[in-house]
Short mmCIF file of C-alpha atoms and ligand atoms in Angstrom, two decimals:
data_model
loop_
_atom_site.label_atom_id
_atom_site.label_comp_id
_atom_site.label_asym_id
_atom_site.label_seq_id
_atom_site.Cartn_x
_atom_site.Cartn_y
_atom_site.Cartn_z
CA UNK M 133 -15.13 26.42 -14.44
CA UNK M 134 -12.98 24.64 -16.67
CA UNK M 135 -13.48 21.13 -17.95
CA UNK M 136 -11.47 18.31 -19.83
CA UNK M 137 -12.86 14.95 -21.31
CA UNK M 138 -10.57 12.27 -21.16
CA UNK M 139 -11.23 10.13 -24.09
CA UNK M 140 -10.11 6.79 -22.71
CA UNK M 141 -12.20 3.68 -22.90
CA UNK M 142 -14.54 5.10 -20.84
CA UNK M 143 -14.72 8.92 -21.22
CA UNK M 144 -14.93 10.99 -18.32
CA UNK M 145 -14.47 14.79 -17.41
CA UNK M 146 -11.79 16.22 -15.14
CA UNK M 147 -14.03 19.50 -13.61
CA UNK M 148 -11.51 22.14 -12.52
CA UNK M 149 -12.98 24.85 -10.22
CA UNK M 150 -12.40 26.69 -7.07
CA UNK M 151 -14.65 26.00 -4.32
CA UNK M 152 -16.31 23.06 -6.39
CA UNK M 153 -15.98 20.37 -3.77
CA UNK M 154 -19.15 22.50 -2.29
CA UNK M 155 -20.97 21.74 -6.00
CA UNK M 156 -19.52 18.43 -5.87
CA UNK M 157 -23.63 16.23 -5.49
CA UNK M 158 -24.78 18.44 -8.16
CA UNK M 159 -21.70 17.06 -10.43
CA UNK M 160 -21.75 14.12 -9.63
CA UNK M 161 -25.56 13.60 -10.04
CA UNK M 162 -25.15 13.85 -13.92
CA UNK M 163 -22.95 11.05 -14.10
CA UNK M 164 -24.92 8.77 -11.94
CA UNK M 165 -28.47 7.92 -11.45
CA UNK M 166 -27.82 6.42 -7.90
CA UNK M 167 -28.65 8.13 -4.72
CA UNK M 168 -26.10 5.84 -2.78
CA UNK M 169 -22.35 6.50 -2.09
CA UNK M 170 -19.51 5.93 0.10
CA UNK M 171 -17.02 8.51 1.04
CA UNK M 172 -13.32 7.02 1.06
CA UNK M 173 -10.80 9.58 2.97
CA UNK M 174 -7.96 9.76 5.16
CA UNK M 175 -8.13 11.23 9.28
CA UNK M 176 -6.22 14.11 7.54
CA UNK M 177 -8.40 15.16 4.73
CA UNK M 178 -11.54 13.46 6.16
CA UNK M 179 -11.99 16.27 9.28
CA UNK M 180 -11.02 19.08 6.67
CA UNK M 181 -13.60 18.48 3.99
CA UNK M 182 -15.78 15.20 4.09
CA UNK M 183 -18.89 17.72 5.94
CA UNK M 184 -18.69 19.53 3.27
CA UNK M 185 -18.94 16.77 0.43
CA UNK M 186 -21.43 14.67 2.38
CA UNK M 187 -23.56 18.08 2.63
CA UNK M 188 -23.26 19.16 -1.02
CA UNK M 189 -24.05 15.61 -1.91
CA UNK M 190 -27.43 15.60 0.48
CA UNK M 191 -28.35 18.61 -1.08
CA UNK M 192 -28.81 16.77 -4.60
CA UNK M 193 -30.20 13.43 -3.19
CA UNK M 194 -27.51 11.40 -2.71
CA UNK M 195 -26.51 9.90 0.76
CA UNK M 196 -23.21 9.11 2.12
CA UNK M 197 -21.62 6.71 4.28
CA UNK M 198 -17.50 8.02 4.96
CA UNK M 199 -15.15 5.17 5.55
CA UNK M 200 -11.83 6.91 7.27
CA UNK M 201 -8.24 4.90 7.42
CA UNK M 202 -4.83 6.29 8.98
CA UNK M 203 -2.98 9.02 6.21
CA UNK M 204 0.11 7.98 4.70
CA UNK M 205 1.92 5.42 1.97
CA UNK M 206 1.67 2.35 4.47
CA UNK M 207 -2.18 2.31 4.84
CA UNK M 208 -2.15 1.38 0.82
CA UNK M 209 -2.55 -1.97 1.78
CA UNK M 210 -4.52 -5.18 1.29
CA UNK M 211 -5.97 -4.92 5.01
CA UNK M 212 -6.98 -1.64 4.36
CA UNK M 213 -8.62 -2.29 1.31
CA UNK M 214 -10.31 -5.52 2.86
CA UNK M 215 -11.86 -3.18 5.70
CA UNK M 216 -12.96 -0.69 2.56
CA UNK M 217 -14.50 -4.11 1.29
CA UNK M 218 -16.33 -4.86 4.63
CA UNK M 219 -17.96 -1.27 5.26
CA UNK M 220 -19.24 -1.52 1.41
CA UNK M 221 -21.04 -4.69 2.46
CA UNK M 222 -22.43 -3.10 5.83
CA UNK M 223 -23.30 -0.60 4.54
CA UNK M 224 -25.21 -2.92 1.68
CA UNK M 225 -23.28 -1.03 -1.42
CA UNK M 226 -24.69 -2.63 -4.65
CA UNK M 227 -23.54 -2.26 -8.30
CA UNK M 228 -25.29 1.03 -9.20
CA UNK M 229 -23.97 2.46 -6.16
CA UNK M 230 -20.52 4.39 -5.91
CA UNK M 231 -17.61 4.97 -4.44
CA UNK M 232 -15.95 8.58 -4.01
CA UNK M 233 -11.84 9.19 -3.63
CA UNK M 234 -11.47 12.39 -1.29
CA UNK M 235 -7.86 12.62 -0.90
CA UNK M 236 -4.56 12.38 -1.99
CA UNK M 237 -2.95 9.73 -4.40
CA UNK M 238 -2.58 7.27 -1.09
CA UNK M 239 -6.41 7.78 -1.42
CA UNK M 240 -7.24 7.41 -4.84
CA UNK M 241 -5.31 4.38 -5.71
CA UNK M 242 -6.99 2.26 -2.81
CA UNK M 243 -10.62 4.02 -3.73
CA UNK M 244 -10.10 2.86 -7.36
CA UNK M 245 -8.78 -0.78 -7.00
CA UNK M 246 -11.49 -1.01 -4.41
CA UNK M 247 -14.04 0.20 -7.29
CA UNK M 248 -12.51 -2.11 -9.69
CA UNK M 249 -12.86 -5.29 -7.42
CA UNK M 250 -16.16 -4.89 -5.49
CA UNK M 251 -18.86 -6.66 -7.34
CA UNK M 252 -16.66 -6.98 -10.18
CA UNK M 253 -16.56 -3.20 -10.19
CA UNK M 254 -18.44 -0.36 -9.19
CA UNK M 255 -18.06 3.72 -10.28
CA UNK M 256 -15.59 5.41 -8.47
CA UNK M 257 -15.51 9.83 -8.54
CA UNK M 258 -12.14 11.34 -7.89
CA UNK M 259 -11.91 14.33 -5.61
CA UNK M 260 -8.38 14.92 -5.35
CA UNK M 261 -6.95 17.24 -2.45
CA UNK M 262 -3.07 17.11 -3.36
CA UNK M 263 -1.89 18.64 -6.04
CA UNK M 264 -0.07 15.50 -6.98
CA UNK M 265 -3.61 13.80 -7.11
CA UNK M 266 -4.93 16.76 -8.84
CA UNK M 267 -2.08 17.00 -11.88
CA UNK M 268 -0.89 13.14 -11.87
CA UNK M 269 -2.54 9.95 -9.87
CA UNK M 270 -6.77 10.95 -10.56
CA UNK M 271 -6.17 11.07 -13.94
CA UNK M 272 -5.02 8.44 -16.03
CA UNK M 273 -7.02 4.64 -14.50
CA UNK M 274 -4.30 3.51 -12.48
CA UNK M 275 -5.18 1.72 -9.18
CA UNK M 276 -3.09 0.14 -6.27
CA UNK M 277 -2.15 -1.21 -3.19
CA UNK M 278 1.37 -1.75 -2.46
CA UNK M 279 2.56 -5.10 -1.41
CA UNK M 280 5.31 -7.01 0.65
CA UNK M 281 7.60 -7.54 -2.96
CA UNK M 282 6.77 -3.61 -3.72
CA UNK M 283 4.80 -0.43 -3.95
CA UNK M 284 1.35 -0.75 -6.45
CA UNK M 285 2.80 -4.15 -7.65
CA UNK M 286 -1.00 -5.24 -7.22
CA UNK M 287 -3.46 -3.30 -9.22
CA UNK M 288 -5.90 -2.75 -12.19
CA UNK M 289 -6.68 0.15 -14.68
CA UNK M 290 -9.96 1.74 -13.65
CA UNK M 291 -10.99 4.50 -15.02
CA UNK M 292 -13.29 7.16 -12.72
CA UNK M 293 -16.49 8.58 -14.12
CA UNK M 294 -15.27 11.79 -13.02
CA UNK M 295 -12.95 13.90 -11.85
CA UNK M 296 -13.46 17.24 -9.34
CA UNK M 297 -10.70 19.56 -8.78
CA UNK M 298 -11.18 22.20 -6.22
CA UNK M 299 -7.27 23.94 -6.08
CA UNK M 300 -9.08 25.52 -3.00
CA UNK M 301 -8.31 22.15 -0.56
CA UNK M 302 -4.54 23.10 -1.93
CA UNK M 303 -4.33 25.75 0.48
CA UNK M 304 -4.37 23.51 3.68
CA UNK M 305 -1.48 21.51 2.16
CA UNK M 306 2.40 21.35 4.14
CA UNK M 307 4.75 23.84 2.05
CA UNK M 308 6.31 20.09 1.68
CA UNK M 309 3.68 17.94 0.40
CA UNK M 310 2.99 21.04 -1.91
CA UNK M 311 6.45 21.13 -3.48
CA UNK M 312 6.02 17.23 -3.66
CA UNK M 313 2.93 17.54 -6.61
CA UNK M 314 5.71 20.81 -8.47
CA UNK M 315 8.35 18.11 -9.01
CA UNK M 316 5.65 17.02 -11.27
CA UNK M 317 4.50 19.77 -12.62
CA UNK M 318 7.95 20.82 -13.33
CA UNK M 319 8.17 17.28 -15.03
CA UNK M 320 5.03 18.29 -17.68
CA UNK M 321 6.66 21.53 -18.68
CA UNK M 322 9.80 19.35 -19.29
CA UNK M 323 8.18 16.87 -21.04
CA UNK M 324 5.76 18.29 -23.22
CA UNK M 325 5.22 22.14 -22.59
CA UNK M 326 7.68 25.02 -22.76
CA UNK M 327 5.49 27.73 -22.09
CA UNK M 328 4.17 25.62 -18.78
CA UNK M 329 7.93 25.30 -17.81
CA UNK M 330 8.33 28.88 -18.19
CA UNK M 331 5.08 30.26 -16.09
CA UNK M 332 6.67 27.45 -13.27
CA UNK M 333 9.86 28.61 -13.44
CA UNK M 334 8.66 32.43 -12.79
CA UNK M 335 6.77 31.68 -9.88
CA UNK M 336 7.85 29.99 -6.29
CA UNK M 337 6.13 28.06 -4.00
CA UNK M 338 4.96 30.87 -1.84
CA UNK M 339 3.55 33.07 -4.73
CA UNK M 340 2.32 29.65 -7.25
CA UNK M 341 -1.39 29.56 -5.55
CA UNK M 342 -1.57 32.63 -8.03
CA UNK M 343 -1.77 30.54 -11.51
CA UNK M 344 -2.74 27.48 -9.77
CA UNK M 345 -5.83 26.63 -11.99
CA UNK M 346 -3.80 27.36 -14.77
CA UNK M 347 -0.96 25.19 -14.01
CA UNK M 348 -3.53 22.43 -13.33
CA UNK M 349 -5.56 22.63 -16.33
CA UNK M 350 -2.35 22.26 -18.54
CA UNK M 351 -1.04 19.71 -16.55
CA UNK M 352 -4.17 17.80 -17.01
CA UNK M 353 -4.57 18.52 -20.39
CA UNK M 354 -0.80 16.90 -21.03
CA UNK M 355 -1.72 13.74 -19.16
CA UNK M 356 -5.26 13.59 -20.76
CA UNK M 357 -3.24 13.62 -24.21
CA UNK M 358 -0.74 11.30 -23.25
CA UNK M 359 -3.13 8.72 -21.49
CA UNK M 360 -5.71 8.71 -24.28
CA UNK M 361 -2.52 7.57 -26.56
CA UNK M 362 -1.65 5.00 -24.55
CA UNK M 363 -4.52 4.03 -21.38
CA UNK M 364 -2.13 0.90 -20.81
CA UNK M 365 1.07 2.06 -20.55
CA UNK M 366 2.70 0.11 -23.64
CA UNK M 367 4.44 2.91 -24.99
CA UNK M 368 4.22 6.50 -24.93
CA UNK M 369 2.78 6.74 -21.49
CA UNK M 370 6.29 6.03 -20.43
CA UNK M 371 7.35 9.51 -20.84
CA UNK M 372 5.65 10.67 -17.94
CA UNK M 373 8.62 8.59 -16.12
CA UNK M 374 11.06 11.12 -16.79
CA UNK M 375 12.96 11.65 -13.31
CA UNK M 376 11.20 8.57 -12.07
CA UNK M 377 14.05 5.50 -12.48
CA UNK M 378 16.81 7.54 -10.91
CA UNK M 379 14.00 9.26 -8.61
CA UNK M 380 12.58 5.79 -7.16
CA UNK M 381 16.10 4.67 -7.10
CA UNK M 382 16.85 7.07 -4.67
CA UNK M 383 13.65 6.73 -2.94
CA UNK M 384 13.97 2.73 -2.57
CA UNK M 385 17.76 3.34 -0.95
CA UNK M 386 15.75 5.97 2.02
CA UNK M 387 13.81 2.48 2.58
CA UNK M 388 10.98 5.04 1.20
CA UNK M 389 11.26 7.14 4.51
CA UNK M 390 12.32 10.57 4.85
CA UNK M 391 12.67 11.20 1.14
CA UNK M 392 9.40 12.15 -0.69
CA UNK M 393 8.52 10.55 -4.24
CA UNK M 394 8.54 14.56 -5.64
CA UNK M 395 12.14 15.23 -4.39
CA UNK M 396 13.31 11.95 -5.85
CA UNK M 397 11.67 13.21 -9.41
CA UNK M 398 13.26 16.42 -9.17
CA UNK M 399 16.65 14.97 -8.25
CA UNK M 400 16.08 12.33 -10.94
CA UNK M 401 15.26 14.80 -13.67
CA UNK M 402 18.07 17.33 -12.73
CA UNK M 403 20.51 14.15 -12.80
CA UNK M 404 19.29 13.24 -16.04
CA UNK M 405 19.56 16.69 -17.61
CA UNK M 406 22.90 17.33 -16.13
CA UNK M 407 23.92 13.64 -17.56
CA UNK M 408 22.57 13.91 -21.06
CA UNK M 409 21.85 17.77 -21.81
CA UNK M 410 23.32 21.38 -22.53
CA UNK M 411 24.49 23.14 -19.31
CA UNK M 412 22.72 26.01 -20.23
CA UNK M 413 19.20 23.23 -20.04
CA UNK M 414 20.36 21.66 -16.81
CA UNK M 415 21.58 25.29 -14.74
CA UNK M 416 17.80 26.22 -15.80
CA UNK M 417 16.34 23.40 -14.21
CA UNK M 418 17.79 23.44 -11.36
CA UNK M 419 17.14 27.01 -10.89
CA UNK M 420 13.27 26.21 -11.57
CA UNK M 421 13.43 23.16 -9.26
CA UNK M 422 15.49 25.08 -6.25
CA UNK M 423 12.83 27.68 -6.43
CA UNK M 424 10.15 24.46 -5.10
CA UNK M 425 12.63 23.99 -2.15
CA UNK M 426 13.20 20.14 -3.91
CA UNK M 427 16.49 18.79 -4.17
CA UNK M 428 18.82 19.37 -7.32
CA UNK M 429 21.72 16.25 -6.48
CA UNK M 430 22.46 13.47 -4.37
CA UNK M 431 25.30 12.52 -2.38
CA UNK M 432 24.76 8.78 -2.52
CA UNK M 433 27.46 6.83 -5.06
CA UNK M 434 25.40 5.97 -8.50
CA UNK M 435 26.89 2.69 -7.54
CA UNK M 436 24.41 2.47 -4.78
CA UNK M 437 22.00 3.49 -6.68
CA UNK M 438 21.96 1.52 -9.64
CA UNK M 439 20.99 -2.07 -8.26
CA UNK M 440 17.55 0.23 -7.93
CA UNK M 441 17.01 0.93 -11.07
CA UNK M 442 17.76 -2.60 -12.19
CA UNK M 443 14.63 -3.07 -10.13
CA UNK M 444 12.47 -0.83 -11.33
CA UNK M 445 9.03 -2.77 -12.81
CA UNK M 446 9.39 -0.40 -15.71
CA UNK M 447 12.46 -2.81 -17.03
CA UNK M 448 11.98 -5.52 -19.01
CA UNK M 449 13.80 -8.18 -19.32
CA UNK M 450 17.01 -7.29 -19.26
CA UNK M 451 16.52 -3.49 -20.77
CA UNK M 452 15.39 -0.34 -19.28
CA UNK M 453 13.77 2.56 -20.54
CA UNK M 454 14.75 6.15 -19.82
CA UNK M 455 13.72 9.40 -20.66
CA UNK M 456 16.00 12.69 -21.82
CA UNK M 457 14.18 16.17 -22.43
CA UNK M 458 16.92 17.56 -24.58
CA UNK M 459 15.01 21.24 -24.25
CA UNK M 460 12.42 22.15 -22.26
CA UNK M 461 9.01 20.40 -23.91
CA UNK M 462 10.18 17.90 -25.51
CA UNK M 463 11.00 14.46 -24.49
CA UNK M 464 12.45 11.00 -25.82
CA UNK M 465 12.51 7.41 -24.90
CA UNK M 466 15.76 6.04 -25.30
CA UNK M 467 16.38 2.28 -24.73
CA UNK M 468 19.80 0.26 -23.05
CA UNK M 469 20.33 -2.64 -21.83
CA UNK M 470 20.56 -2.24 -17.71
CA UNK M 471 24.64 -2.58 -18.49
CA UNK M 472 24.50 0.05 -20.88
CA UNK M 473 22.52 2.00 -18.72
CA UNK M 474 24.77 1.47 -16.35
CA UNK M 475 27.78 2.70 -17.99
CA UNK M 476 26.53 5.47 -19.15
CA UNK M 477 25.05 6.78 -15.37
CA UNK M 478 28.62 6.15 -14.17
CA UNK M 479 30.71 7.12 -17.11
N1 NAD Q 743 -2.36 6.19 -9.93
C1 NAD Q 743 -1.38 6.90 -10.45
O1 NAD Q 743 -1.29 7.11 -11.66
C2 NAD Q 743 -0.37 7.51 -9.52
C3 NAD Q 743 0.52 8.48 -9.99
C4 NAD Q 743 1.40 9.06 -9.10
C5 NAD Q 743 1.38 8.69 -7.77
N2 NAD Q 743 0.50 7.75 -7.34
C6 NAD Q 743 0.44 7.36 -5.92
O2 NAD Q 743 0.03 8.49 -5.18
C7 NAD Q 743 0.49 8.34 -3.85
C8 NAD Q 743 1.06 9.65 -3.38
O3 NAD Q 743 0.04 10.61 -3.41
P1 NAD Q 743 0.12 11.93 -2.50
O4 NAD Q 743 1.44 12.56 -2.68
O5 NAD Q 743 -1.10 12.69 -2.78
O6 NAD Q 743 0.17 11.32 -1.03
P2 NAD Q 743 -0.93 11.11 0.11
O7 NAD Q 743 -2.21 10.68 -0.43
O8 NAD Q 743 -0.28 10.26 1.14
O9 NAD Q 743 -1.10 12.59 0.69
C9 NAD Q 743 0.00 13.19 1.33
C10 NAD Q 743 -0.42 13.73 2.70
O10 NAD Q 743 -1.21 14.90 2.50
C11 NAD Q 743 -2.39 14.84 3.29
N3 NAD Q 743 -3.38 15.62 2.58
C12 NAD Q 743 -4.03 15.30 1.43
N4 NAD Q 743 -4.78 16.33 1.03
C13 NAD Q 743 -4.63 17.32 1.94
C14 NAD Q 743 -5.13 18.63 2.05
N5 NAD Q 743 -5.90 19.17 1.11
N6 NAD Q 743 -4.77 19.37 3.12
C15 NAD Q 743 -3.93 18.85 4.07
N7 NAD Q 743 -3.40 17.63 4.00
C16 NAD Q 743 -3.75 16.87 2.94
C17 NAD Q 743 -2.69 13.36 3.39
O11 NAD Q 743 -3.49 13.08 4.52
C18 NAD Q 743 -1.28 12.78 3.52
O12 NAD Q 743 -0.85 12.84 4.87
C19 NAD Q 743 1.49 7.21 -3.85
O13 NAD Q 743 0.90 6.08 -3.26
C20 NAD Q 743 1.74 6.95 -5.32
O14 NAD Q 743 2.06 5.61 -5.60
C21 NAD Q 743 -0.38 7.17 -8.19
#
């Protein structure tokens, strides 16, 4: 078992482990005295693995209620999270009880905004069963629902009193949704770890289950570091948005259908890196990203793109941040105005 303590505000541990999810009451029961929970999943996950969790969690005391909602990006809603609401009252949740996130990010960022709301806020456990959950969204206090004006554009920073990773549920994942969490992973090695590009760039998605505890725990470890400099996202945190503006720009013009938030960070990063960095950088990552099966380019004009960016809630006023890993793990913020920015994408 391996284990990282996130030192933010209030310190938790991320547990990684095959086959913990079956240890998962006997975790949880040292962070909490209560012998209360609900069980927050979607239809997908919930028929693979909620037995299991509400068994493991009976056999150290605790009972659990499972609250189930359709799978998928539009159930991260405020109706949704008003029928979470509802089944905590039924089923008479009170401040010492919890809530536990067994899922994917869709999952987690409902769980946690509903744990940061109910009663004024309740614990929340993350069980993450994607590995973008695993190496991105259960880590760091961010929680939301998306909104009419915009995805997670209603929110709050919650952080969970712990974190189980069982790379295990990975294995039950689409070959797509799997690639989807390696466009980030690609994005830590860029970012902040060569040696983590490297080991991705040797394997492929059919032979990456082999060093997947490995590729977690260092991905963790890089968003533990970067989170515990900056919990709300003032600064430094925004280097995890490398890929992301030209990424969500490409995502908003799908109308968020058909186009996954992973392949937009891998086109976004290998757009950047083409853009701003040695050919020698940018052939290499688009080797490594090719070998995910994510997309290296796109065919739409950057002057369709663009008007995205300009709406991209990480701009302010007028100026927009982006991010340029000039060799693999290492990466800086550089600042434009959105006309600059502009220019410079079309140049
Ligand atoms: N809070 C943050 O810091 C943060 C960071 C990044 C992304 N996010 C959010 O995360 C969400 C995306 O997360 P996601 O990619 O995990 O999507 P998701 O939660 O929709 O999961 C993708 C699909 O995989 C299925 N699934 C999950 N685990 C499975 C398993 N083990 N086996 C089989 N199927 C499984 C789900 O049912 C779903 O259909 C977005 O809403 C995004 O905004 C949040």
């Amino acid at each position: 078992m391996k284990k990282i303590t996130v030192h933010t505000s209030t310190p938790y541990d991320v547990i990684i482990e095959r086959g913990s999810l079956d240890r998962s009451g006997e975790y949880i029961s040292s962070v909490t005295k209560s012998k209360k929970a609900v069980v927050v999943t979607d239809d997908i996950v919930g028929p693979l693995y909620a037995d299991r969790l509400v068994s493991s969690l009976e056999k150290s005391g605790i009972s659990a209620s499972v609250f189930v909602f359709p799978n998928g990006e539009q159930s991260k809603n405020l109706t949704v999270l008003s029928n979470i609401f509802d089944f905590l009252c039924m089923k008479n949740i009170t401040r010492s009880d919890f809530l536990i996130a067994l899922g994917g990010g869709v999952v987690g960022d409902i769980t946690g905004f509903a744990a940061a709301c109910f009663l004024r806020g309740i614990d929340f456990v993350q069980i993450p069963t994607t590995l973008l959950a695993q190496i991105d969204s259960s880590v760091g206090g961010k929680t939301a629902v998306d909104i009419k004006g915009g995805k997670n554009l209603v929110g709050a920073f919650k952080q969970p009193a712990l974190v189980i990773c069982d790379s295990d549920t990975l294995k039950t994942l689409t070959p797509q949704i799997l690639a989807d969490g390696m466009g980030e992973a690609i994005k830590y090695g860029m970012i902040k770890n060569s040696e983590l590009f490297s080991l991705i760039e040797n394997h492929c998605l059919k032979n990456i289950d082999e060093v997947m505890d490995e590729l977690v725990y260092t991905c963790i470890d890089i968003k533990r570091e970067v989170v515990e400099h900056d919990e709300f996202d003032k600064g430094e945190r925004m280097i995890l948005n490398f890929g992301h503006t030209i990424g969500h720009a490409i995502e908003g013009w799908h109308g968020y259908n058909n186009f996954t938030h992973g392949m937009g960070v891998a086109t976004g990063m290998c757009i950047m890196t083409k853009k701003f960095c040695s050919k020698e950088l940018s052939d290499r990552l688009v080797k490594c990203v090719e070998n995910y099966n994510l997309p290296t380019s796109t065919d739409i004009p950057m002057s369709e793109l663009l008007p995205f960016c300009s709406k991209d809630k990480k701009r302010e006023s007028g100026n927009i941040s982006y991010i340029v890993c000039p060799e693999t793990g290492r990466a800086e913020i550089r600042k434009a105005t959105v006309k600059e920015f502009e220019e410079l994408m079309e140049g």
